[in-house]
mmCIF file of C-alpha atoms and ligand atoms in Angstrom:
data_model
loop_
_atom_site.group_PDB
_atom_site.id
_atom_site.type_symbol
_atom_site.label_atom_id
_atom_site.label_comp_id
_atom_site.label_asym_id
_atom_site.label_seq_id
_atom_site.Cartn_x
_atom_site.Cartn_y
_atom_site.Cartn_z
ATOM 1 C CA MET A 1 -9.115 2.870 9.910
ATOM 2 C CA PRO A 2 -11.892 0.810 8.559
ATOM 3 C CA ASP A 3 -13.895 -0.004 11.631
ATOM 4 C CA GLU A 4 -13.739 3.836 12.789
ATOM 5 C CA VAL A 5 -14.838 5.095 9.331
ATOM 6 C CA LEU A 6 -18.002 2.552 9.466
ATOM 7 C CA HIS A 7 -18.407 3.901 13.063
ATOM 8 C CA TRP A 8 -18.661 7.586 12.492
ATOM 9 C CA LEU A 9 -19.998 7.621 8.803
ATOM 10 C CA GLN A 10 -22.842 5.109 9.707
ATOM 11 C CA PRO A 11 -23.615 4.277 5.910
ATOM 12 C CA ARG A 12 -27.463 3.714 5.359
ATOM 13 C CA ALA A 13 -29.023 1.568 2.915
ATOM 14 C CA GLY A 14 -29.903 3.569 -0.227
ATOM 15 C CA GLY A 15 -27.789 6.346 0.793
ATOM 16 C CA VAL A 16 -25.869 8.756 -1.331
ATOM 17 C CA TYR A 17 -22.036 8.709 -0.121
ATOM 18 C CA LEU A 18 -18.740 10.920 -1.743
ATOM 19 C CA ASP A 19 -15.597 9.589 -1.119
ATOM 20 C CA GLY A 20 -12.915 12.461 -2.083
ATOM 21 C CA THR A 21 -10.025 10.518 -1.709
ATOM 22 C CA LEU A 22 -10.336 7.277 -3.348
ATOM 23 C CA GLY A 23 -6.751 5.781 -3.355
ATOM 24 C CA GLY A 24 -6.894 2.218 -3.334
ATOM 25 C CA ALA A 25 -10.404 2.239 -3.099
ATOM 26 C CA GLY A 26 -10.582 0.146 0.182
ATOM 27 C CA HIS A 27 -12.785 2.741 2.235
ATOM 28 C CA ALA A 28 -15.220 2.818 -0.824
ATOM 29 C CA ARG A 29 -15.748 -0.602 -1.284
ATOM 30 C CA LEU A 30 -16.249 -0.655 2.471
ATOM 31 C CA ILE A 31 -19.158 1.867 2.331
ATOM 32 C CA LEU A 32 -20.683 0.091 -0.656
ATOM 33 C CA GLU A 33 -20.710 -3.332 1.118
ATOM 34 C CA ALA A 34 -22.047 -1.762 4.306
ATOM 35 C CA ALA A 35 -25.056 -0.055 2.662
ATOM 36 C CA ALA A 36 -27.225 -2.013 0.457
ATOM 37 C CA GLU A 37 -28.244 -0.084 -2.831
ATOM 38 C CA SER A 38 -26.195 2.937 -1.624
ATOM 39 C CA ARG A 39 -24.577 5.310 -4.081
ATOM 40 C CA LEU A 40 -20.863 6.072 -4.439
ATOM 41 C CA ILE A 41 -19.319 8.959 -6.098
ATOM 42 C CA GLY A 42 -15.514 8.679 -5.859
ATOM 43 C CA LEU A 43 -13.013 11.375 -6.645
ATOM 44 C CA ASP A 44 -9.280 11.413 -6.832
ATOM 45 C CA ARG A 45 -6.916 13.953 -8.534
ATOM 46 C CA ASP A 46 -4.542 11.035 -9.325
ATOM 47 C CA PRO A 47 -5.165 9.235 -12.596
ATOM 48 C CA ALA A 48 -3.491 6.238 -11.611
ATOM 49 C CA ALA A 49 -5.467 5.955 -8.087
ATOM 50 C CA LEU A 50 -8.701 6.518 -10.660
ATOM 51 C CA ALA A 51 -7.621 3.640 -13.188
ATOM 52 C CA ASN A 52 -7.166 1.342 -10.216
ATOM 53 C CA ALA A 53 -10.322 2.238 -8.505
ATOM 54 C CA LYS A 54 -12.217 1.764 -11.699
ATOM 55 C CA GLU A 55 -11.074 -2.162 -11.754
ATOM 56 C CA VAL A 56 -11.840 -2.638 -7.859
ATOM 57 C CA LEU A 57 -15.086 -0.842 -7.967
ATOM 58 C CA ALA A 58 -16.293 -2.602 -11.218
ATOM 59 C CA PRO A 59 -18.396 -5.318 -9.571
ATOM 60 C CA TYR A 60 -20.754 -2.463 -8.206
ATOM 61 C CA GLY A 61 -21.512 -1.015 -11.687
ATOM 62 C CA GLU A 62 -24.239 1.475 -11.812
ATOM 63 C CA ARG A 63 -23.854 2.213 -8.100
ATOM 64 C CA VAL A 64 -20.638 3.898 -8.550
ATOM 65 C CA SER A 65 -19.355 6.791 -10.493
ATOM 66 C CA LEU A 66 -15.644 8.037 -10.552
ATOM 67 C CA HIS A 67 -14.389 11.501 -11.440
ATOM 68 C CA HIS A 68 -10.889 12.842 -11.942
ATOM 69 C CA ARG A 69 -11.571 15.999 -9.502
ATOM 70 C CA THR A 70 -9.868 17.299 -6.380
ATOM 71 C CA PHE A 71 -12.535 16.975 -3.407
ATOM 72 C CA ALA A 72 -12.815 20.887 -3.236
ATOM 73 C CA GLU A 73 -14.487 20.674 -6.611
ATOM 74 C CA ALA A 74 -16.993 18.256 -5.142
ATOM 75 C CA SER A 75 -19.867 20.506 -5.670
ATOM 76 C CA ILE A 76 -19.077 20.474 -9.621
ATOM 77 C CA VAL A 77 -19.234 16.670 -9.823
ATOM 78 C CA LEU A 78 -22.815 16.804 -7.681
ATOM 79 C CA ALA A 79 -24.144 19.486 -10.222
ATOM 80 C CA GLN A 80 -23.241 17.656 -13.025
ATOM 81 C CA LEU A 81 -24.732 14.367 -11.730
ATOM 82 C CA GLY A 82 -27.728 16.187 -10.727
ATOM 83 C CA VAL A 83 -27.565 15.365 -6.867
ATOM 84 C CA ALA A 84 -28.770 17.398 -4.487
ATOM 85 C CA GLY A 85 -27.448 16.261 -1.304
ATOM 86 C CA LEU A 86 -25.030 13.750 0.252
ATOM 87 C CA ASP A 87 -25.782 11.385 3.136
ATOM 88 C CA GLY A 88 -22.061 11.228 3.970
ATOM 89 C CA MET A 89 -18.674 12.087 2.917
ATOM 90 C CA LEU A 90 -15.317 10.592 3.380
ATOM 91 C CA LEU A 91 -11.699 12.696 3.213
ATOM 92 C CA ASP A 92 -8.969 10.346 3.749
ATOM 93 C CA LEU A 93 -6.234 13.089 3.392
ATOM 94 C CA GLY A 94 -2.371 12.719 2.004
ATOM 95 C CA VAL A 95 -0.875 10.517 -0.137
ATOM 96 C CA SER A 96 -1.577 6.606 -0.243
ATOM 97 C CA SER A 97 0.872 3.929 0.532
ATOM 98 C CA HIS A 98 0.784 3.027 -3.571
ATOM 99 C CA GLN A 99 1.879 6.734 -4.089
ATOM 100 C CA LEU A 100 4.680 6.556 -1.526
ATOM 101 C CA ASP A 101 5.714 3.313 -2.458
ATOM 102 C CA THR A 102 5.932 3.890 -6.242
ATOM 103 C CA ALA A 103 9.569 5.405 -6.442
ATOM 104 C CA GLU A 104 9.053 7.322 -9.726
ATOM 105 C CA ARG A 105 6.496 9.510 -8.081
ATOM 106 C CA GLY A 106 9.361 11.083 -6.020
ATOM 107 C CA PHE A 107 7.537 11.130 -2.699
ATOM 108 C CA SER A 108 10.006 9.172 -0.878
ATOM 109 C CA PHE A 109 13.700 9.889 -0.043
ATOM 110 C CA MET A 110 14.527 6.165 0.261
ATOM 111 C CA LYS A 111 14.777 5.565 -3.258
ATOM 112 C CA GLU A 112 16.241 7.560 -6.048
ATOM 113 C CA ALA A 113 13.730 9.306 -8.368
ATOM 114 C CA PRO A 114 12.773 12.330 -10.360
ATOM 115 C CA LEU A 115 11.689 15.103 -7.539
ATOM 116 C CA ASP A 116 8.125 15.226 -8.698
ATOM 117 C CA MET A 117 5.701 14.714 -5.790
ATOM 118 C CA ARG A 118 2.410 15.883 -7.741
ATOM 119 C CA MET A 119 -0.455 13.653 -6.798
ATOM 120 C CA ASP A 120 -2.099 14.889 -10.090
ATOM 121 C CA THR A 121 0.536 14.010 -12.550
ATOM 122 C CA THR A 122 -1.291 16.014 -15.352
ATOM 123 C CA THR A 123 -0.954 19.281 -13.838
ATOM 124 C CA GLY A 124 0.998 21.775 -11.767
ATOM 125 C CA ILE A 125 4.621 22.244 -10.917
ATOM 126 C CA THR A 126 7.052 19.617 -9.635
ATOM 127 C CA ALA A 127 8.921 19.444 -6.355
ATOM 128 C CA ALA A 128 12.106 20.147 -8.687
ATOM 129 C CA GLU A 129 10.966 23.171 -10.087
ATOM 130 C CA VAL A 130 10.096 24.805 -6.575
ATOM 131 C CA VAL A 131 13.636 23.564 -5.375
ATOM 132 C CA ASN A 132 15.503 24.993 -8.339
ATOM 133 C CA THR A 133 13.531 28.132 -8.880
ATOM 134 C CA ALA A 134 12.208 29.552 -5.574
ATOM 135 C CA GLU A 135 14.041 32.392 -3.668
ATOM 136 C CA ALA A 136 15.752 31.192 -0.377
ATOM 137 C CA ASP A 137 13.197 33.289 1.417
ATOM 138 C CA GLU A 138 10.296 31.323 -0.100
ATOM 139 C CA LEU A 139 11.956 27.980 0.507
ATOM 140 C CA ALA A 140 12.782 28.676 4.080
ATOM 141 C CA ARG A 141 8.962 29.875 4.519
ATOM 142 C CA ILE A 142 7.972 26.375 3.077
ATOM 143 C CA PHE A 143 10.119 24.398 5.162
ATOM 144 C CA PHE A 144 9.131 26.501 8.310
ATOM 145 C CA GLU A 145 5.281 26.451 7.705
ATOM 146 C CA TYR A 146 4.585 23.038 6.331
ATOM 147 C CA GLY A 147 7.410 21.201 7.787
ATOM 148 C CA GLU A 148 7.946 22.814 11.063
ATOM 149 C CA GLU A 149 11.636 22.615 10.178
ATOM 150 C CA ARG A 150 13.848 24.396 12.719
ATOM 151 C CA PHE A 151 16.702 24.337 10.074
ATOM 152 C CA SER A 152 14.800 25.902 7.535
ATOM 153 C CA ARG A 153 16.871 29.124 6.598
ATOM 154 C CA ARG A 154 19.848 27.049 6.718
ATOM 155 C CA ILE A 155 18.719 24.206 4.242
ATOM 156 C CA ALA A 156 17.241 26.931 1.977
ATOM 157 C CA ARG A 157 20.411 28.671 1.808
ATOM 158 C CA ARG A 158 22.323 25.573 0.890
ATOM 159 C CA ILE A 159 19.962 24.558 -1.873
ATOM 160 C CA VAL A 160 20.331 27.883 -3.388
ATOM 161 C CA GLU A 161 24.132 27.475 -3.174
ATOM 162 C CA VAL A 162 24.103 24.000 -4.764
ATOM 163 C CA ARG A 163 21.769 24.685 -7.398
ATOM 164 C CA GLN A 164 24.084 27.533 -8.760
ATOM 165 C CA ALA A 165 26.526 24.612 -9.672
ATOM 166 C CA THR A 166 23.930 21.771 -10.521
ATOM 167 C CA PRO A 167 20.507 21.680 -10.601
ATOM 168 C CA ILE A 168 18.641 19.169 -7.885
ATOM 169 C CA LEU A 169 16.595 17.045 -9.853
ATOM 170 C CA THR A 170 16.422 13.669 -7.607
ATOM 171 C CA THR A 171 14.900 12.620 -4.298
ATOM 172 C CA THR A 172 18.111 11.320 -3.185
ATOM 173 C CA ALA A 173 20.207 14.379 -4.375
ATOM 174 C CA LEU A 174 17.806 16.668 -2.121
ATOM 175 C CA ALA A 175 17.825 14.164 0.826
ATOM 176 C CA ASP A 176 21.911 14.196 0.866
ATOM 177 C CA LEU A 177 21.840 17.725 0.502
ATOM 178 C CA VAL A 178 19.445 18.237 3.722
ATOM 179 C CA ARG A 179 21.595 15.818 5.514
ATOM 180 C CA GLY A 180 24.556 17.675 4.922
ATOM 181 C CA ALA A 181 23.070 21.170 6.078
ATOM 182 C CA VAL A 182 21.539 20.011 9.246
ATOM 183 C CA PRO A 183 23.830 19.946 12.392
ATOM 184 C CA ARG A 184 24.451 16.261 13.324
ATOM 185 C CA GLY A 185 22.706 15.230 16.242
ATOM 186 C CA ARG A 186 20.595 18.222 16.841
ATOM 187 C CA GLY A 187 17.434 16.940 15.235
ATOM 188 C CA PRO A 188 15.079 14.336 16.479
ATOM 189 C CA ALA A 189 17.193 11.047 16.257
ATOM 190 C CA ARG A 190 14.267 8.895 15.185
ATOM 191 C CA ILE A 191 13.525 10.388 11.774
ATOM 192 C CA HIS A 192 15.716 11.081 8.675
ATOM 193 C CA PRO A 193 16.759 14.716 8.536
ATOM 194 C CA ALA A 194 14.892 15.063 4.957
ATOM 195 C CA THR A 195 11.311 13.870 6.543
ATOM 196 C CA ARG A 196 10.235 17.518 7.264
ATOM 197 C CA VAL A 197 11.630 19.133 4.249
ATOM 198 C CA PHE A 198 9.852 16.369 1.965
ATOM 199 C CA GLN A 199 6.584 16.697 3.813
ATOM 200 C CA ALA A 200 6.743 20.497 3.267
ATOM 201 C CA LEU A 201 7.286 20.267 -0.337
ATOM 202 C CA ARG A 202 4.652 17.744 -0.833
ATOM 203 C CA ILE A 203 2.033 20.029 0.842
ATOM 204 C CA HIS A 204 3.287 23.021 -1.125
ATOM 205 C CA VAL A 205 3.316 21.116 -4.524
ATOM 206 C CA ASN A 206 -0.026 19.800 -4.038
ATOM 207 C CA GLY A 207 -1.532 22.966 -2.130
ATOM 208 C CA GLU A 208 -2.970 20.478 0.381
ATOM 209 C CA LEU A 209 -4.018 22.750 3.188
ATOM 210 C CA ASP A 210 -5.820 25.051 0.757
ATOM 211 C CA GLN A 211 -7.564 21.697 -0.384
ATOM 212 C CA VAL A 212 -8.649 21.056 3.106
ATOM 213 C CA ARG A 213 -9.969 24.633 3.881
ATOM 214 C CA GLN A 214 -11.893 24.467 0.669
ATOM 215 C CA GLY A 215 -13.081 20.624 0.897
ATOM 216 C CA VAL A 216 -14.307 20.738 4.260
ATOM 217 C CA VAL A 217 -16.429 24.029 3.667
ATOM 218 C CA ALA A 218 -17.743 22.363 0.392
ATOM 219 C CA ALA A 219 -18.554 19.129 1.958
ATOM 220 C CA ILE A 220 -20.632 20.700 4.821
ATOM 221 C CA ASP A 221 -22.498 22.767 2.065
ATOM 222 C CA LEU A 222 -23.245 19.425 0.302
ATOM 223 C CA LEU A 223 -24.357 17.228 3.214
ATOM 224 C CA LYS A 224 -28.043 16.844 3.799
ATOM 225 C CA PRO A 225 -29.262 17.477 7.476
ATOM 226 C CA GLY A 226 -28.050 14.340 9.479
ATOM 227 C CA GLY A 227 -25.293 13.580 6.564
ATOM 228 C CA ARG A 228 -21.898 13.017 8.188
ATOM 229 C CA LEU A 229 -18.420 14.137 7.208
ATOM 230 C CA VAL A 230 -15.639 12.004 8.390
ATOM 231 C CA VAL A 231 -11.693 13.404 7.922
ATOM 232 C CA ILE A 232 -8.774 11.238 8.529
ATOM 233 C CA SER A 233 -5.553 13.345 8.508
ATOM 234 C CA PHE A 234 -2.147 12.336 8.930
ATOM 235 C CA HIS A 235 0.092 15.070 10.334
ATOM 236 C CA SER A 236 -0.457 17.745 13.117
ATOM 237 C CA LEU A 237 -0.877 20.785 10.704
ATOM 238 C CA GLU A 238 -3.758 19.198 8.695
ATOM 239 C CA ASP A 239 -5.316 17.860 12.051
ATOM 240 C CA ARG A 240 -5.149 21.279 13.570
ATOM 241 C CA LEU A 241 -6.645 22.795 10.735
ATOM 242 C CA VAL A 242 -9.635 20.149 10.396
ATOM 243 C CA LYS A 243 -10.132 20.472 14.296
ATOM 244 C CA HIS A 244 -10.283 24.089 14.043
ATOM 245 C CA MET A 245 -12.627 24.323 10.939
ATOM 246 C CA PHE A 246 -15.066 21.897 12.654
ATOM 247 C CA ARG A 247 -15.227 23.943 15.711
ATOM 248 C CA GLN A 248 -16.170 27.213 13.691
ATOM 249 C CA GLU A 249 -18.846 25.477 11.855
ATOM 250 C CA ALA A 250 -20.206 24.399 15.155
ATOM 251 C CA VAL A 251 -20.585 27.677 16.682
ATOM 252 C CA GLY A 252 -23.958 29.569 17.192
ATOM 253 C CA CYS A 253 -23.910 33.109 17.987
ATOM 254 C CA ILE A 254 -20.935 35.203 17.163
ATOM 255 C CA CYS A 255 -22.152 38.535 18.209
ATOM 256 C CA PRO A 256 -19.338 40.435 20.543
ATOM 257 C CA PRO A 257 -19.852 39.554 24.091
ATOM 258 C CA ARG A 258 -21.020 43.243 24.874
ATOM 259 C CA LEU A 259 -23.971 42.992 23.144
ATOM 260 C CA PRO A 260 -27.133 42.107 25.460
ATOM 261 C CA VAL A 261 -28.984 40.071 22.746
ATOM 262 C CA CYS A 262 -27.979 38.266 19.601
ATOM 263 C CA VAL A 263 -28.264 40.080 16.311
ATOM 264 C CA CYS A 264 -25.980 37.934 14.024
ATOM 265 C CA ASN A 265 -28.335 35.245 13.747
ATOM 266 C CA HIS A 266 -25.534 33.095 13.118
ATOM 267 C CA ARG A 267 -26.543 29.316 13.623
ATOM 268 C CA PRO A 268 -24.361 26.308 13.822
ATOM 269 C CA ARG A 269 -23.900 24.257 10.819
ATOM 270 C CA VAL A 270 -22.665 21.041 12.220
ATOM 271 C CA GLN A 271 -22.341 19.048 15.439
ATOM 272 C CA VAL A 272 -18.817 17.852 16.377
ATOM 273 C CA LEU A 273 -19.278 14.040 16.978
ATOM 274 C CA THR A 274 -15.498 13.376 18.033
ATOM 275 C CA ARG A 275 -14.648 15.784 20.890
ATOM 276 C CA LYS A 276 -11.162 14.262 20.773
ATOM 277 C CA GLY A 277 -9.401 12.662 17.505
ATOM 278 C CA VAL A 278 -9.830 9.115 16.989
ATOM 279 C CA ARG A 279 -6.768 7.012 16.782
ATOM 280 C CA ALA A 280 -5.934 3.673 15.123
ATOM 281 C CA SER A 281 -6.182 0.786 17.192
ATOM 282 C CA GLU A 282 -3.194 -1.028 18.391
ATOM 283 C CA GLU A 283 -3.772 -3.920 16.298
ATOM 284 C CA GLU A 284 -4.267 -1.732 13.394
ATOM 285 C CA VAL A 285 -0.856 0.005 14.091
ATOM 286 C CA GLU A 286 0.522 -3.287 14.541
ATOM 287 C CA SER A 287 -0.496 -4.253 10.796
ATOM 288 C CA ASN A 288 -0.149 -1.132 9.093
ATOM 289 C CA PRO A 289 2.689 1.093 10.785
ATOM 290 C CA ARG A 290 1.471 4.242 8.752
ATOM 291 C CA SER A 291 -1.631 4.514 10.635
ATOM 292 C CA ARG A 292 0.173 5.545 13.821
ATOM 293 C CA SER A 293 0.067 9.150 13.050
ATOM 294 C CA ALA A 294 -3.815 8.792 11.655
ATOM 295 C CA VAL A 295 -6.519 11.079 13.563
ATOM 296 C CA LEU A 296 -10.067 10.827 12.629
ATOM 297 C CA ARG A 297 -12.661 13.581 13.424
ATOM 298 C CA ALA A 298 -16.420 13.676 12.420
ATOM 299 C CA VAL A 299 -19.162 16.139 12.233
ATOM 300 C CA GLU A 300 -23.056 15.668 11.519
ATOM 301 C CA ARG A 301 -24.877 18.318 9.688
ATOM 302 C CA CYS A 302 -27.317 20.241 11.898
ATOM 303 C CA GLY A 303 -31.004 20.528 10.466
ATOM 304 C CA PRO A 304 -32.384 23.083 8.152
HETATM 305 C C1 SAM B 1 -4.496 8.075 1.787
HETATM 306 S S1 SAM B 1 -5.106 7.942 0.194
HETATM 307 C C2 SAM B 1 -6.599 7.404 0.497
HETATM 308 C C3 SAM B 1 -6.934 6.033 0.550
HETATM 309 C C4 SAM B 1 -8.178 5.275 0.532
HETATM 310 N N1 SAM B 1 -9.041 5.974 1.667
HETATM 311 C C5 SAM B 1 -8.180 3.717 0.599
HETATM 312 O O1 SAM B 1 -8.900 3.202 1.151
HETATM 313 O O2 SAM B 1 -7.527 3.212 -0.206
HETATM 314 C C6 SAM B 1 -5.188 9.427 -0.156
HETATM 315 C C7 SAM B 1 -5.606 9.706 -1.703
HETATM 316 O O3 SAM B 1 -6.314 10.929 -1.991
HETATM 317 C C8 SAM B 1 -6.013 11.645 -2.969
HETATM 318 N N2 SAM B 1 -6.135 12.860 -2.701
HETATM 319 C C9 SAM B 1 -5.210 13.546 -1.957
HETATM 320 N N3 SAM B 1 -5.839 14.768 -1.979
HETATM 321 C C10 SAM B 1 -6.910 14.793 -2.796
HETATM 322 C C11 SAM B 1 -7.487 16.048 -3.058
HETATM 323 N N4 SAM B 1 -7.503 17.531 -2.736
HETATM 324 N N5 SAM B 1 -8.438 15.858 -4.032
HETATM 325 C C12 SAM B 1 -8.860 14.534 -4.622
HETATM 326 N N6 SAM B 1 -7.801 13.444 -4.036
HETATM 327 C C13 SAM B 1 -6.936 13.902 -3.289
HETATM 328 C C14 SAM B 1 -4.465 11.004 -3.372
HETATM 329 O O4 SAM B 1 -4.130 11.252 -4.750
HETATM 330 C C15 SAM B 1 -4.580 9.668 -2.868
HETATM 331 O O5 SAM B 1 -4.991 8.820 -3.641
#
C-alpha cells in the first residue's frame, strides 16, 4: 500500500523514521525517497530480509542503519543509536512475499518443505517441534485461538494419532493430514482446509500477537509529539488487536463513571487518524492479490 503509507505517515525532510518490518525494503525506500535528508532505522527479525535490505538500501549510505531485531525491541536500538524520538514508524505485519514464496522456509502448504515457519531462522522453536510435541489440548487451543478453526479438536486429535506412528515433518504431510481430518464440504469451499492451521502455527511459532502488543506500545513511547505510527495488518486477529490498542491509547479519563470529578489524570497518548481501517485500492489488489486482506490504521502522538 505505497500511496496509503505515504499519505498517513507523511514523511518530512530531515525526519527520523523507523521501519520495524523491512521485508523487501520497498516501503523503506519509499520513505527515504519522499523525505529528503531523512534518516531511516530499519529492523527485521529475518536475517535473509536484512541482507537483502542492505543491498537495496546501499545507495542511501549513512542515512540508513539496519538491525537484526524484532520491532518490540525498537527502544533498545534507539538507545544504542542515541536517538531520542521518532517522527514516524511503520509496521507492515506478517510474512513477506519472499518468505511465502521460498519453499524451504515452510510457510506454504503448496510446496513440500520442512515444517519450519520461523521468521528468525537463528532462534526459537519450529512448527515441526510444536506439531510433534505439544499436547492435543494445546494444539487445539492454538488452532482455535490463532486460526479460528472450527475443527481444531478433531485436527489436534488426528495429529496426535499420526505422530505416534511417524513424526510429521513436512508442510505437505501436515496439509494432507488436515485435509483428511476435516469433514468434506463443511469448511469454506474457497480456501484449502489447511489454511487456518498454517496461519495459527505461524502466529504461535513467531509469537506474532505478543509482538504486536509490545510493538505498538513501544512505538507510541518512542514517537515525538506529532509523530505517526502506521500499522498494516493482514488478518482479522491482528487488525482487531491494533484497533483495540489504538482506542485504549486514545482515551482520556478512565475514572469510574460514578465519580463526579476526574481523579485519574489519565491523558490520551495518541489521536486515531483512521476511524475505519484503510484498504488497498482496486488497482493494487488487481496487481498484487495478497493486498486484498491488508488493513491500514494510523495514529498521531499527542503533545507533551
Ligand atoms: C509484510 S513484510 C514487510 C514488507 C515491506 N514493508 C516491504 O516494503 O517489502 C513483513 C516483514 O516483517 C518481518 N517481521 C515480522 N514480524 C516482525 C517482528 N516482530 N519484528 C521484526 N520483523 C518482523 C518479517 O520477517 C518480514 O520480513
